[in-house]
XYZ file of C-alpha atoms in Angstrom:
333
model
C -3.491 32.103 2.986
C -7.054 33.855 2.876
C -9.663 31.795 4.326
C -12.916 32.428 2.343
C -16.470 33.109 4.226
C -19.291 30.673 3.459
C -23.210 30.777 3.779
C -25.541 28.388 5.923
C -28.451 27.809 6.519
C -29.931 26.891 10.504
C -31.426 23.688 9.984
C -32.276 23.282 13.713
C -31.608 24.535 17.367
C -31.454 22.134 20.463
C -30.471 22.220 23.974
C -28.155 19.923 24.925
C -27.818 21.104 28.580
C -29.138 24.309 31.006
C -26.187 26.304 29.326
C -25.540 24.936 25.933
C -27.215 25.028 22.346
C -26.485 22.648 19.686
C -27.142 24.235 16.065
C -27.282 22.052 13.042
C -26.705 23.713 9.978
C -25.907 23.295 6.214
C -23.319 24.801 3.968
C -25.302 26.310 0.857
C -24.103 25.725 -2.426
C -21.843 28.605 -3.895
C -23.976 31.005 -6.449
C -22.712 32.628 -9.293
C -22.363 36.164 -7.714
C -21.104 35.032 -4.112
C -18.452 32.025 -4.741
C -15.573 31.171 -2.322
C -12.361 30.258 -3.983
C -12.396 26.777 -2.004
C -14.882 24.538 -0.557
C -16.096 24.403 3.058
C -13.974 21.520 4.895
C -12.537 21.152 8.106
C -10.543 18.883 10.374
C -11.990 17.191 13.528
C -11.044 19.925 16.523
C -11.526 23.134 14.052
C -13.667 25.959 15.211
C -15.555 28.543 12.814
C -15.850 32.593 12.836
C -19.853 32.924 12.952
C -22.026 35.569 12.424
C -25.390 35.802 11.377
C -26.937 37.248 8.294
C -29.633 39.855 8.994
C -32.176 38.079 6.723
C -35.677 36.957 8.708
C -36.613 33.568 8.147
C -40.628 33.045 6.877
C -41.668 31.796 10.304
C -40.070 34.362 12.342
C -39.519 37.712 10.394
C -36.490 40.079 11.837
C -38.823 42.799 13.174
C -40.088 40.460 16.107
C -36.657 39.336 17.009
C -33.067 41.050 18.613
C -30.307 40.757 16.204
C -26.599 41.004 17.216
C -24.477 43.809 15.644
C -23.540 43.647 11.859
C -19.625 43.430 13.271
C -20.736 40.764 15.426
C -18.649 37.431 15.005
C -18.581 34.401 17.387
C -15.815 31.394 17.267
C -17.130 27.847 18.276
C -15.805 24.773 17.978
C -16.915 21.791 15.492
C -19.032 19.127 16.645
C -19.458 17.058 13.730
C -16.787 15.298 11.735
C -16.258 15.750 7.758
C -18.121 12.914 6.475
C -21.419 14.739 7.608
C -21.082 17.639 5.147
C -23.093 19.323 3.923
C -24.002 19.314 7.472
C -22.528 20.327 10.397
C -23.139 21.108 14.227
C -22.041 23.522 16.704
C -22.245 23.723 20.602
C -22.654 26.722 21.898
C -22.490 27.993 25.715
C -24.794 30.565 26.590
C -22.877 33.912 27.232
C -23.374 37.702 26.874
C -21.822 37.675 23.743
C -24.431 38.673 21.292
C -23.927 35.895 18.730
C -24.013 33.656 21.595
C -27.150 35.328 22.643
C -28.674 35.009 19.157
C -28.066 31.601 19.309
C -29.205 30.682 22.736
C -32.717 32.764 22.202
C -33.484 33.954 18.833
C -31.899 31.621 16.328
C -34.820 29.936 14.122
C -34.330 27.214 11.475
C -34.011 28.831 7.674
C -31.912 31.647 9.421
C -28.856 32.649 7.296
C -25.485 32.677 8.636
C -21.663 33.011 7.656
C -18.921 30.983 8.471
C -15.225 30.840 8.317
C -13.038 27.577 9.583
C -9.942 28.482 11.585
C -7.847 26.434 14.398
C -4.961 24.115 14.337
C -5.945 22.348 17.036
C -6.645 19.084 14.955
C -6.839 15.311 14.891
C -5.967 14.216 11.192
C -7.595 11.477 9.924
C -5.387 8.784 8.172
C -7.710 8.943 4.968
C -7.194 12.718 4.446
C -5.100 14.103 1.817
C -2.029 16.217 2.090
C -4.118 19.277 0.462
C -6.349 19.515 3.319
C -3.519 19.612 5.570
C -1.973 23.183 4.163
C -1.235 25.696 7.007
C -2.452 23.449 9.626
C -0.501 21.850 12.458
C -1.774 18.309 12.138
C -1.394 15.006 13.728
C -0.359 11.959 11.196
C -1.783 8.747 11.956
C -0.728 5.444 10.066
C -3.306 3.062 9.211
C -0.661 0.227 10.184
C 1.057 1.683 13.274
C -0.612 1.291 16.535
C -2.193 4.576 18.049
C -3.255 5.001 21.990
C -5.090 8.644 22.570
C -6.017 10.351 25.629
C -8.635 12.667 25.394
C -8.976 15.413 28.525
C -12.066 17.245 28.365
C -13.240 20.230 30.969
C -16.486 21.698 30.732
C -17.193 22.700 27.112
C -13.752 21.736 26.257
C -15.526 18.526 24.936
C -16.708 19.960 21.948
C -13.536 20.047 19.899
C -12.552 16.639 21.217
C -15.927 15.053 21.054
C -15.383 15.483 16.623
C -12.189 14.168 17.113
C -13.620 11.016 18.807
C -16.145 10.913 16.455
C -13.678 10.762 13.376
C -11.636 8.511 15.603
C -14.289 6.112 15.953
C -15.568 5.975 12.244
C -11.585 5.644 11.234
C -11.761 2.624 13.236
C -15.220 0.954 12.466
C -13.923 1.490 8.477
C -10.779 -0.271 9.262
C -8.472 2.831 8.621
C -6.463 2.611 11.784
C -4.707 -0.562 13.443
C -7.618 -2.936 15.299
C -5.839 -2.877 18.667
C -5.947 1.082 18.827
C -7.235 2.310 22.070
C -8.796 5.823 22.874
C -10.244 6.854 26.398
C -11.932 9.953 27.308
C -11.406 11.522 30.384
C -14.266 14.182 31.101
C -14.962 16.659 33.953
C -18.123 19.043 34.477
C -19.582 20.816 37.707
C -22.635 18.423 37.513
C -23.847 15.643 35.515
C -26.292 17.964 33.982
C -23.538 19.930 32.210
C -21.854 16.413 30.681
C -22.569 16.664 26.829
C -22.769 13.807 24.472
C -23.039 11.131 26.814
C -25.956 9.006 24.627
C -23.636 9.205 21.625
C -20.511 8.280 23.691
C -22.114 5.596 25.298
C -22.856 4.238 22.124
C -19.852 4.551 20.461
C -18.431 3.105 23.364
C -21.036 0.149 23.279
C -20.241 -0.478 19.728
C -16.088 -0.856 20.425
C -16.249 -1.678 24.050
C -12.507 -3.323 24.111
C -11.168 -0.024 22.126
C -12.932 3.114 23.526
C -13.468 3.968 27.499
C -15.201 6.890 29.409
C -14.402 8.113 32.563
C -16.200 11.261 33.851
C -16.168 13.238 36.838
C -17.957 16.097 38.863
C -16.899 18.904 40.962
C -19.699 20.551 42.340
C -22.584 18.148 42.498
C -24.005 17.766 45.705
C -22.522 14.411 47.376
C -25.807 13.199 48.685
C -27.174 13.824 45.127
C -24.267 12.108 43.690
C -24.619 9.182 46.121
C -28.180 8.683 45.272
C -27.559 8.822 41.731
C -25.119 5.956 41.607
C -27.106 3.872 43.633
C -23.559 2.023 44.757
C -22.578 2.020 40.796
C -19.599 3.084 39.290
C -21.410 3.987 35.636
C -23.985 6.802 35.060
C -27.602 5.240 35.367
C -28.837 3.712 32.122
C -25.159 3.764 30.629
C -22.869 0.660 31.157
C -19.773 2.322 29.714
C -19.237 5.980 31.236
C -18.099 5.420 34.719
C -18.314 8.312 37.064
C -16.092 9.915 39.876
C -16.219 12.780 41.988
C -13.657 15.255 41.998
C -11.290 16.920 39.164
C -9.204 15.109 36.836
C -6.259 13.605 38.586
C -3.493 11.314 38.057
C -5.027 8.374 39.658
C -7.671 8.708 36.815
C -5.076 9.082 34.140
C -3.338 5.819 35.849
C -6.214 3.825 35.496
C -6.828 5.141 31.988
C -3.340 3.812 31.172
C -3.684 0.411 32.896
C -6.942 -0.105 31.051
C -4.634 1.097 27.505
C -2.281 -1.021 28.291
C -3.942 -4.068 29.836
C -3.428 -7.251 28.696
C -6.274 -9.412 29.333
C -7.826 -11.043 26.240
C -10.730 -9.433 24.727
C -12.835 -12.866 25.776
C -12.230 -11.729 29.626
C -13.057 -8.231 29.704
C -16.452 -7.162 30.242
C -17.632 -3.867 28.621
C -18.526 -2.485 31.900
C -15.224 -3.362 34.180
C -14.037 -0.549 36.040
C -10.824 1.317 35.593
C -10.215 0.840 39.440
C -10.236 -3.030 38.916
C -8.055 -2.628 35.806
C -5.854 -0.805 37.981
C -4.874 -3.743 40.108
C -2.761 -5.225 37.122
C 0.954 -4.592 36.731
C 3.784 -5.305 35.053
C 7.445 -3.800 35.350
C 7.204 -2.123 31.520
C 7.088 1.623 31.255
C 3.938 2.446 29.452
C 2.664 5.848 27.465
C 0.092 7.318 25.573
C 0.945 7.649 22.461
C -1.137 11.348 22.003
C -2.978 13.316 24.615
C -5.565 15.932 23.654
C -6.533 18.411 26.278
C -9.256 21.306 25.955
C -10.778 22.861 29.133
C -11.031 26.085 31.294
C -8.207 28.404 31.495
C -5.419 26.763 33.755
C -6.263 23.258 32.713
C -4.268 22.594 30.108
C -1.275 23.691 31.814
C -2.318 21.570 34.866
C -2.755 18.568 32.774
C 0.665 18.959 31.309
C 2.393 19.106 34.366
C 0.719 15.677 35.227
C 1.071 14.174 31.924
C 4.762 15.292 31.716
C 6.230 15.772 35.274
C 9.912 17.690 35.868
C 12.523 15.745 35.029
C 13.514 14.725 38.357
C 9.815 12.546 38.282
C 10.375 11.519 34.886
C 9.193 7.722 35.892
C 5.810 9.053 36.482
C 5.122 10.417 33.226
C 2.296 9.552 31.088
C 3.625 10.691 27.584
C 7.080 10.379 26.177
C 7.658 13.982 25.246
C 5.635 17.611 25.710
C 5.386 17.228 21.814
C 2.955 14.517 22.531
C 0.282 16.783 24.029
C -2.055 19.179 21.987
C -4.026 22.116 23.643
C -6.680 23.921 22.851
C -6.853 27.305 25.482
C -8.297 30.086 23.277
C -12.019 29.354 24.200
């Protein structure tokens, strides 16, 4: 199946971190001379091929800006959700790639680009019709069946997962999935400055504190800075619902997440800022699993997470999922 290219206009550019730039774009309606065969649509988790069209914006003519080669194409995950269309968002990490460099340094409002959707690492909303699932390996989700989801992100691997989480939260808020569904995000970065979308994640967790939790970790932040930042707190300053740890995502963190997913406290007795550590003290004899896990991170991380989520048969009692089919990866970036 041939996926068409669509024209889009840059609306704004914003720095999310020292190394990541957010672009907000708007899909242009097709004209009679250049009409795609299908409308622009996507599933949460997908990416776009992206290339600038060499047309100047009124405020910044091309003669004053470097431009990437005509055949330069970048691939970037969509961080927004389908209900935001015709607007959509990308988060692009700075690199020497000519398109990424153009985005970080030279993209301006009213610039034109072309985009083409791709990827089969997706979260499928229960409200989406089967016509949107052609040639895409999607996760089916029933409105009445309970689903407990685990999202694991490393670095800019948060990008496709952020789109998935936003869709999950919208579906939950609109009553399209079971009210006892839960989701946990484990998110690791080099430092707190490089953790993206924290304000949006905090807001979602604040609206659904009994159903969505976030635990972050940092791997290269100086211990003294980390201790001063936390000030004996388990949450990021100014955020009640995002806990913070030192080190990489580990089996211990995943165990805390599983305990929270399956804890038996009533909603009246669970506070939004209860720590994973405190909840981990609960125990029962029943073996619990995540229904699905979505993992995106730097090379080697997805494989490492699979080894934790689904150990060898000799250690099967330590598994966090029932089978490898319950773990979805994105590794290409």
